[in-house]
Amino acid sequence: AYDLQDGTKDWEFELKAGVFSSICSVRDIHIFGCMDGTVYALDREGDLKWQFETGGEVWCSPSSDGVRIFVGSDDGCLYAFNLDGDLVWKTKLSGKIRSSSPCLSNEAHDNLPGSLYIGTQSGLLYRINKDNGSILWALELGSPVLSSPSLLRKQVVVGSSDGYLYCVK
């Protein structure tokens, strides 16, 4: 971490492997995944607040609704944690989860609570109930989905490695 005023280093945190995940900062903690298979949460001073070991490398960037953190792993599981690092739910999907970050929706559709959308390396796009991790639907796109889906007015748009953008409504 660097001081915004003069660029001096405030702190650093050494890891055992590289980080490809973007950092999700919420309520004074910074959460990120690491290639060592761990999700880390650091406080503002750079001290470890909590960590959770998944069964695979964590390329996926976490996202948060302000109450929970959602992140995928190469073990094919999507994880939801509370801000204290307690596992809320874990859902097994088909394929490694390397999409940039889960797309969150707080809107209820079809009498269901908020959802999240995420793709997998096996070419599936999922809609997941963000309260309990149940799979609401899965759509076969045929090629790895590495980008983050985006939601706008009941349309989900996502890029695939086959060179197409897909719109689901």
Coordinates of C-alpha atoms in Angstrom, one line a residue:
A1 CA 0.0 0.0 0.0
Y2 CA 1.3 3.4 -0.9
D3 CA 0.5 6.9 0.5
L4 CA -1.7 8.8 -2.0
Q5 CA 0.0 12.1 -1.1
D6 CA 3.7 11.4 -1.5
G7 CA 3.9 7.8 -2.9
T8 CA 5.8 6.4 0.1
K9 CA 5.2 2.8 1.0
D10 CA 2.8 2.3 4.0
W11 CA 3.0 -1.5 4.1
E12 CA 3.5 -4.7 2.2
F13 CA 2.3 -8.2 2.6
E14 CA 4.4 -11.1 1.3
L15 CA 2.7 -14.1 -0.4
K16 CA 3.9 -17.5 -1.4
A17 CA 2.6 -17.1 -5.0
G18 CA 1.5 -14.6 -7.5
V19 CA -1.8 -12.6 -7.6
F20 CA -3.8 -12.3 -10.8
S21 CA -7.1 -11.5 -9.0
S22 CA -8.2 -7.9 -8.7
I23 CA -8.6 -6.6 -5.1
C24 CA -12.1 -6.1 -3.7
S25 CA -12.1 -3.5 -1.0
V26 CA -15.2 -3.3 1.3
R27 CA -15.6 -2.0 4.8
D28 CA -12.0 -1.4 5.5
I29 CA -10.8 -4.8 4.3
H30 CA -9.0 -5.8 1.1
I31 CA -10.0 -9.2 -0.3
F32 CA -8.1 -11.0 -3.1
G33 CA -7.3 -14.5 -4.4
C34 CA -3.8 -15.9 -4.8
M35 CA -2.3 -18.6 -7.0
D36 CA -1.5 -20.5 -3.8
G37 CA -5.2 -21.4 -3.7
T38 CA -6.1 -19.0 -0.8
V39 CA -8.5 -16.1 -0.5
Y40 CA -6.9 -13.4 1.7
A41 CA -8.5 -10.5 3.6
L42 CA -6.2 -7.8 4.9
D43 CA -7.1 -4.8 7.0
R44 CA -6.2 -1.2 6.2
E45 CA -2.8 -1.6 8.0
G46 CA -1.9 -4.7 5.9
D47 CA -2.4 -7.2 8.7
L48 CA -4.1 -10.5 7.9
K49 CA -7.7 -10.4 9.0
W50 CA -8.6 -13.9 7.7
Q51 CA -7.7 -16.4 5.0
F52 CA -9.5 -19.4 3.4
E53 CA -7.9 -22.2 1.4
T54 CA -9.8 -23.4 -1.6
G55 CA -8.9 -26.5 -3.5
G56 CA -7.3 -24.7 -6.5
E57 CA -5.6 -21.5 -7.7
V58 CA -7.7 -18.4 -7.4
W59 CA -7.6 -16.4 -10.6
C60 CA -11.2 -15.0 -10.1
S61 CA -11.5 -11.5 -8.7
P62 CA -13.9 -11.3 -5.7
S63 CA -17.0 -9.2 -5.7
S64 CA -19.1 -8.0 -2.8
D65 CA -22.6 -6.9 -2.0
G66 CA -21.4 -5.1 1.1
V67 CA -22.5 -8.1 3.3
R68 CA -20.8 -11.1 1.6
I69 CA -17.8 -11.7 -0.6
F70 CA -18.2 -14.0 -3.7
V71 CA -15.2 -15.6 -5.4
G72 CA -14.5 -18.6 -7.7
S73 CA -11.6 -21.0 -7.7
D74 CA -9.9 -23.5 -10.0
D75 CA -11.4 -26.2 -7.9
G76 CA -14.7 -25.5 -9.7
C77 CA -16.4 -24.1 -6.6
L78 CA -18.0 -20.7 -6.1
Y79 CA -17.6 -19.5 -2.5
A80 CA -19.6 -17.0 -0.4
F81 CA -18.1 -15.6 2.8
N82 CA -19.3 -13.1 5.3
L83 CA -17.0 -10.1 6.0
D84 CA -15.4 -12.0 9.0
G85 CA -14.3 -14.8 6.6
D86 CA -16.9 -17.4 7.6
L87 CA -18.0 -19.6 4.8
V88 CA -21.7 -18.9 4.1
W89 CA -22.0 -21.4 1.2
K90 CA -20.0 -23.2 -1.4
T91 CA -21.4 -24.4 -4.8
K92 CA -19.7 -26.8 -7.2
L93 CA -19.9 -25.7 -10.8
S94 CA -18.7 -27.4 -14.0
G95 CA -15.1 -26.3 -14.8
K96 CA -12.5 -23.9 -13.4
I97 CA -13.8 -20.5 -12.5
R98 CA -11.4 -18.0 -14.0
S99 CA -13.9 -15.3 -15.0
S100 CA -12.9 -11.8 -13.9
S101 CA -15.5 -11.4 -11.1
P102 CA -19.0 -12.5 -10.4
C103 CA -21.7 -10.0 -11.5
L104 CA -24.1 -9.2 -8.7
S105 CA -27.8 -8.3 -8.9
N106 CA -29.7 -7.2 -5.9
E107 CA -33.0 -7.1 -7.8
A108 CA -35.3 -10.0 -7.3
H109 CA -36.5 -11.6 -10.6
D110 CA -39.1 -14.4 -10.9
N111 CA -39.9 -14.2 -7.2
L112 CA -36.3 -15.1 -6.4
P113 CA -33.8 -13.1 -4.3
G114 CA -30.8 -11.4 -5.8
S115 CA -28.5 -13.4 -8.1
L116 CA -25.0 -13.5 -9.3
Y117 CA -23.8 -14.5 -12.8
I118 CA -20.5 -16.2 -13.5
G119 CA -18.9 -18.2 -16.2
T120 CA -16.6 -21.2 -16.2
Q121 CA -13.7 -22.4 -18.3
S122 CA -15.9 -25.3 -19.4
G123 CA -18.1 -22.8 -21.3
L124 CA -21.1 -22.5 -19.0
L125 CA -22.7 -19.3 -17.8
Y126 CA -24.5 -19.6 -14.5
R127 CA -27.2 -17.7 -12.6
I128 CA -26.8 -18.4 -8.9
N129 CA -29.0 -17.5 -5.9
K130 CA -26.6 -15.3 -3.9
D131 CA -28.4 -16.1 -0.6
N132 CA -27.9 -19.8 -0.6
G133 CA -25.7 -20.7 -3.7
S134 CA -28.4 -22.7 -5.5
I135 CA -28.0 -22.9 -9.2
L136 CA -31.0 -21.2 -10.9
W137 CA -29.9 -22.0 -14.4
A138 CA -26.8 -22.8 -16.5
L139 CA -26.4 -22.0 -20.2
E140 CA -23.9 -23.8 -22.4
L141 CA -21.9 -21.2 -24.5
G142 CA -19.4 -23.8 -25.8
S143 CA -16.2 -21.9 -25.2
P144 CA -14.4 -20.8 -22.0
V145 CA -16.0 -17.8 -20.3
L146 CA -13.2 -15.7 -18.8
S147 CA -14.8 -12.3 -18.8
S148 CA -17.2 -10.9 -16.2
P149 CA -20.8 -10.9 -17.1
S150 CA -22.7 -7.6 -17.0
L151 CA -26.3 -7.1 -16.1
L152 CA -28.5 -4.3 -17.5
R153 CA -32.3 -4.3 -17.3
K154 CA -32.8 -8.0 -17.2
Q155 CA -30.2 -8.6 -19.9
V156 CA -26.9 -10.4 -19.1
V157 CA -24.1 -9.7 -21.6
V158 CA -20.9 -11.8 -21.5
G159 CA -17.9 -12.3 -23.7
S160 CA -16.6 -15.8 -24.6
S161 CA -13.3 -17.0 -25.9
D162 CA -15.0 -18.0 -29.1
G163 CA -15.0 -14.4 -30.2
Y164 CA -18.7 -13.7 -29.5
L165 CA -20.6 -11.6 -27.1
Y166 CA -23.7 -13.3 -25.8
C167 CA -26.9 -11.5 -24.5
V168 CA -29.2 -13.5 -22.3
K169 CA -32.6 -12.1 -21.4

